[in-house]
Coordinates of C-alpha atoms in Angstrom, one line a residue:
X283 CA 31.7 31.1 29.3
X284 CA 28.8 33.4 29.6
X285 CA 28.8 33.7 25.7
X286 CA 29.2 29.8 25.1
X287 CA 25.8 29.6 27.2
X288 CA 24.0 31.9 25.3
X289 CA 24.8 30.6 22.1
X290 CA 23.6 26.9 23.5
X291 CA 20.4 28.7 24.7
X292 CA 19.6 30.3 21.5
X293 CA 20.9 27.1 19.3
X294 CA 18.3 25.2 21.6
X295 CA 15.3 28.4 21.3
X296 CA 16.1 28.0 17.1
X297 CA 15.5 24.1 17.3
X298 CA 12.7 24.6 19.4
X299 CA 11.2 27.4 17.2
X300 CA 11.5 25.3 13.9
X301 CA 10.1 22.4 15.3
X302 CA 6.8 24.2 16.5
X303 CA 6.5 25.7 12.9
X304 CA 6.9 22.2 11.3
X305 CA 4.3 20.7 14.3
X306 CA 1.7 23.7 13.0
X307 CA 2.6 22.8 9.5
X308 CA 2.1 19.0 9.6
X309 CA -1.5 19.6 11.7
X310 CA -2.6 22.5 9.3
X311 CA -1.7 19.3 6.2
X312 CA -3.5 16.8 8.3
X313 CA -6.9 18.6 9.7
X314 CA -8.4 18.5 6.2
X315 CA -8.3 14.7 6.2
X316 CA -9.4 14.4 9.7
X317 CA -12.4 17.1 9.1
X318 CA -13.0 14.6 5.8
X319 CA -13.4 11.2 8.6
X320 CA -15.2 13.0 11.0
X321 CA -17.9 14.7 8.4
X322 CA -17.8 11.3 6.9
X323 CA -18.8 9.7 10.3
X324 CA -21.4 12.1 10.4
X325 CA -25.1 13.0 9.6
X326 CA -25.7 16.0 6.9
X327 CA -27.3 18.1 9.7
X328 CA -24.2 17.0 12.4
X329 CA -21.8 18.8 10.3
X330 CA -23.3 22.0 9.5
X331 CA -24.4 22.3 13.6
X332 CA -22.5 25.3 15.1
X333 CA -20.0 25.0 16.7
X334 CA -19.1 22.3 14.9
X335 CA -18.3 18.5 15.7
X336 CA -14.8 18.0 15.9
X337 CA -15.2 14.5 16.7
X338 CA -15.7 11.1 15.2
X339 CA -19.2 9.9 14.8
X340 CA -20.6 6.2 14.5
X341 CA -22.0 6.6 11.1
X342 CA -18.9 6.1 9.0
X343 CA -19.7 2.2 8.0
X344 CA -23.5 2.9 7.1
X345 CA -22.3 6.2 5.0
X346 CA -19.8 3.8 3.1
X347 CA -22.6 2.4 2.2
X348 CA -24.7 4.2 0.9
X349 CA -21.9 5.6 -1.3
X350 CA -21.4 2.3 -2.5
X351 CA -25.4 1.5 -2.9
X352 CA -25.7 4.9 -4.5
X353 CA -23.4 4.6 -7.0
X354 CA -20.7 2.7 -9.0
X355 CA -17.9 3.5 -6.8
X356 CA -16.7 0.0 -7.1
X357 CA -16.5 -0.3 -10.8
X358 CA -15.0 3.8 -10.5
X359 CA -11.9 2.9 -8.3
X360 CA -10.9 -0.5 -10.6
X361 CA -10.7 1.9 -13.5
X362 CA -9.0 4.4 -11.9
X363 CA -6.7 2.3 -10.4
X364 CA -5.8 0.3 -13.8
X365 CA -5.5 3.9 -15.3
X366 CA -3.0 5.3 -13.0
X367 CA -1.2 2.1 -12.9
X368 CA -0.8 1.6 -16.1
X369 CA 0.0 5.6 -16.8
X370 CA 2.6 5.6 -13.8
X371 CA 4.4 2.4 -14.9
X372 CA 4.7 4.0 -18.7
X373 CA 5.3 7.4 -17.5
X374 CA 8.1 6.1 -15.3
X375 CA 9.7 3.8 -17.8
X376 CA 9.4 6.4 -21.1
X377 CA 10.8 9.2 -19.1
X378 CA 14.0 7.3 -17.7
X379 CA 14.9 5.9 -20.9
X380 CA 14.5 9.2 -22.3
X381 CA 16.2 11.2 -19.6
X382 CA 18.9 8.9 -20.3
X383 CA 18.9 9.5 -23.6
X384 CA 18.9 12.9 -23.4
X385 CA 21.7 13.6 -20.3
X386 CA 24.2 11.0 -21.4
X387 CA 24.1 10.1 -25.2
X388 CA 24.8 12.2 -28.0
X389 CA 23.1 12.4 -31.3
X390 CA 22.4 14.9 -34.0
X391 CA 19.5 17.1 -33.0
X392 CA 19.5 16.0 -29.3
X393 CA 19.1 19.9 -28.3
X394 CA 16.7 21.0 -31.0
X395 CA 14.3 17.4 -29.7
X396 CA 14.9 18.3 -26.4
X397 CA 13.7 22.2 -26.9
X398 CA 10.7 20.9 -28.9
X399 CA 9.8 18.3 -25.8
X400 CA 10.1 21.0 -23.5
X401 CA 7.9 23.7 -25.8
X402 CA 4.8 21.3 -25.4
X403 CA 5.1 22.3 -21.8
X404 CA 3.9 25.8 -22.6
X405 CA 0.6 24.9 -24.6
X406 CA -2.3 24.5 -22.3
X407 CA -3.6 21.2 -22.0
X408 CA -7.0 23.3 -23.1
X409 CA -6.1 23.6 -26.5
X410 CA -5.7 19.9 -27.6
X411 CA -9.3 18.4 -26.0
X412 CA -11.1 18.7 -29.0
X413 CA -8.5 17.4 -32.1
X414 CA -7.7 14.4 -29.0
X415 CA -11.7 13.9 -28.6
X416 CA -12.0 13.4 -32.5
X417 CA -8.9 11.1 -32.7
X418 CA -10.2 9.0 -29.7
X419 CA -13.7 8.9 -30.9
X420 CA -13.4 8.6 -34.5
X421 CA -10.2 7.4 -35.3
X422 CA -9.8 4.7 -32.7
X423 CA -13.2 4.7 -32.2
X424 CA -12.1 5.0 -27.8
X425 CA -14.8 7.1 -26.6
X426 CA -15.9 5.6 -23.5
X427 CA -12.9 3.1 -22.9
X428 CA -10.1 2.9 -21.0
X429 CA -7.4 3.2 -23.7
X430 CA -8.4 7.0 -24.3
X431 CA -7.3 8.3 -20.7
X432 CA -4.0 5.5 -21.0
X433 CA -2.5 6.5 -24.4
X434 CA -2.4 10.2 -24.6
X435 CA -0.9 10.2 -21.0
X436 CA 1.6 7.5 -21.5
X437 CA 4.6 10.0 -21.8
X438 CA 4.8 13.1 -20.9
X439 CA 7.5 16.2 -21.6
X440 CA 7.4 17.1 -17.6
X441 CA 8.2 13.1 -16.7
X442 CA 11.3 13.0 -19.4
X443 CA 12.6 16.5 -18.6
X444 CA 12.7 15.8 -14.9
X445 CA 14.9 12.5 -15.5
X446 CA 17.2 14.0 -17.3
X447 CA 17.8 16.8 -15.0
X448 CA 18.6 14.0 -12.1
X449 CA 20.2 12.0 -13.9
X450 CA 22.9 14.7 -15.5
X451 CA 24.4 14.7 -12.1
X452 CA 23.3 10.9 -10.5
X453 CA 25.2 9.1 -13.2
X454 CA 29.1 10.4 -14.2
X455 CA 30.3 10.0 -17.5
X456 CA 33.1 8.0 -15.9
X457 CA 31.1 5.0 -14.4
X458 CA 29.5 5.0 -17.8
X459 CA 32.7 4.8 -19.4
X460 CA 34.3 2.7 -16.9
X461 CA 30.8 0.4 -17.6
X462 CA 31.9 0.1 -21.3
X463 CA 35.5 -0.4 -21.3
X464 CA 33.9 -3.8 -19.2
X465 CA 32.7 -4.6 -22.0
X466 CA 29.0 -3.5 -21.3
X467 CA 26.4 -2.2 -23.8
X468 CA 24.1 0.2 -23.8
X469 CA 21.0 -2.0 -22.8
X470 CA 23.4 -3.3 -19.9
X471 CA 24.2 0.3 -18.6
X472 CA 20.8 1.4 -18.1
X473 CA 19.9 -1.8 -16.5
X474 CA 23.0 -2.4 -14.2
X475 CA 23.8 1.5 -13.6
X476 CA 21.2 4.1 -15.0
X477 CA 18.3 2.0 -13.2
X478 CA 19.5 1.6 -9.9
X479 CA 20.5 5.3 -9.6
X480 CA 17.6 6.6 -10.7
X481 CA 15.3 4.9 -8.3
X482 CA 14.7 7.7 -6.1
X483 CA 14.2 10.1 -8.8
X484 CA 11.9 7.6 -10.1
X485 CA 9.8 7.2 -7.0
X486 CA 9.5 10.6 -6.8
X487 CA 7.9 10.8 -10.5
X488 CA 5.5 7.6 -10.0
X489 CA 4.1 9.2 -6.7
X490 CA 3.3 12.2 -9.2
X491 CA 2.4 10.8 -12.0
X492 CA -0.2 8.5 -9.7
X493 CA -1.5 11.5 -8.0
X494 CA -2.1 13.5 -11.4
X495 CA -3.8 10.5 -13.1
X496 CA -5.9 9.3 -9.9
X497 CA -7.2 13.0 -9.8
X498 CA -7.6 13.4 -13.1
X499 CA -11.4 14.8 -14.0
X500 CA -11.2 17.5 -17.2
X501 CA -10.2 14.7 -20.1
X502 CA -12.4 11.7 -18.5
X503 CA -15.1 14.2 -18.3
X504 CA -14.9 14.8 -22.1
X505 CA -14.2 10.8 -22.9
X506 CA -16.0 9.0 -20.6
X507 CA -19.4 8.8 -19.2
X508 CA -21.0 7.3 -16.0
X509 CA -21.6 4.1 -17.4
X510 CA -17.7 3.4 -17.2
X511 CA -16.5 6.4 -14.9
X512 CA -13.5 7.2 -12.9
X513 CA -13.4 7.9 -9.3
X514 CA -13.8 11.6 -10.3
X515 CA -16.7 11.5 -12.4
X516 CA -18.6 9.0 -9.2
X517 CA -17.5 11.9 -6.4
X518 CA -19.4 14.7 -9.0
X519 CA -22.5 12.3 -9.8
X520 CA -22.2 12.3 -5.6
X521 CA -22.5 16.3 -5.6
X522 CA -24.7 16.9 -8.4
X523 CA -28.3 17.1 -6.6
X524 CA -30.2 19.5 -6.0
X525 CA -29.7 18.8 -2.2
X526 CA -26.4 17.6 -1.5
X527 CA -25.8 15.1 1.8
X528 CA -21.7 16.3 2.0
X529 CA -21.5 13.5 4.1
X530 CA -21.7 11.1 1.4
X531 CA -19.5 13.4 -0.5
X532 CA -16.9 13.6 1.6
X533 CA -17.1 9.5 2.8
X534 CA -16.5 9.3 -1.3
X535 CA -14.0 11.5 -1.0
X536 CA -12.7 9.6 2.0
X537 CA -12.7 6.3 0.0
X538 CA -11.6 7.8 -3.1
X539 CA -8.3 8.8 -1.1
X540 CA -7.8 5.3 0.4
X541 CA -5.4 4.2 -2.9
X542 CA -3.4 8.0 -3.1
X543 CA -2.4 6.9 0.6
X544 CA -1.2 3.6 0.3
X545 CA 0.5 4.8 -2.8
X546 CA 2.7 7.9 -0.7
X547 CA 3.1 4.8 1.9
X548 CA 4.6 2.2 -0.8
X549 CA 6.8 5.0 -2.4
X550 CA 7.5 7.3 0.7
X551 CA 11.1 5.9 1.8
X552 CA 12.2 5.8 -1.5
X553 CA 10.7 9.8 -2.0
X554 CA 12.5 10.8 0.8
X555 CA 15.8 9.1 0.2
X556 CA 15.6 10.7 -3.1
X557 CA 14.6 14.4 -1.1
X558 CA 18.1 13.7 1.1
X559 CA 20.3 13.0 -2.1
X560 CA 19.4 16.2 -3.2
X561 CA 20.0 18.0 -0.5
X562 CA 23.2 16.1 0.3
X563 CA 24.5 16.7 -3.6
X564 CA 24.0 20.2 -3.2

């Protein structure tokens, strides 16, 4: 009886410890966002006080107005939203179709092509910037146009490999064979079998792709200008003065984070379902 109680006590203690660690991790993860909100609602002088202020002030709307007045953040957010949404839709579609082909279809040279795709992930992005800029500027005349951001990112090797690995286990060969016996074409199998089964992984890939496209700074800095900026270029303009107003910089960062948070809220359920499904299979 005593042993049973001690085991129960140990289990309860372990459970409380786990919740304590998780709670601390959540607080540490949310604190930067909370501090951004605090700084965005204060003046530049107030956020440099010692000890630091930890409660939001009353200047949030004023700072937001100042950010939109000093920069073209509205155009930048529209541009980034168009680019991130288009790139996400393209990457998810091409990666799902390509992942299905490499996972379940048999064709000549499949392993060689897959190895070639994976090998491109080992090439640093910086090595391709100069030839890519020459193509965008001289061949297609897309410099300072959104096409220069969308087309090079419309498909990527990571997404294809990610979806291939997921579909290998998520779509059994027996299910595809049963669909073919019922007269379903390959296109029908993709629509009725593959896409429903791949929805959790597509949501995860979509979230990762949207965040990467939204936060991209290096390539937009090369090919775009402040006349047609993205969000990250506009935020860099806010922080480029000799005397930086960090309250305005963090206000811009807070406003720019809103679409990413909305995207996570919209896809969060599918992401959690995908994680739980993978844990169950494991």
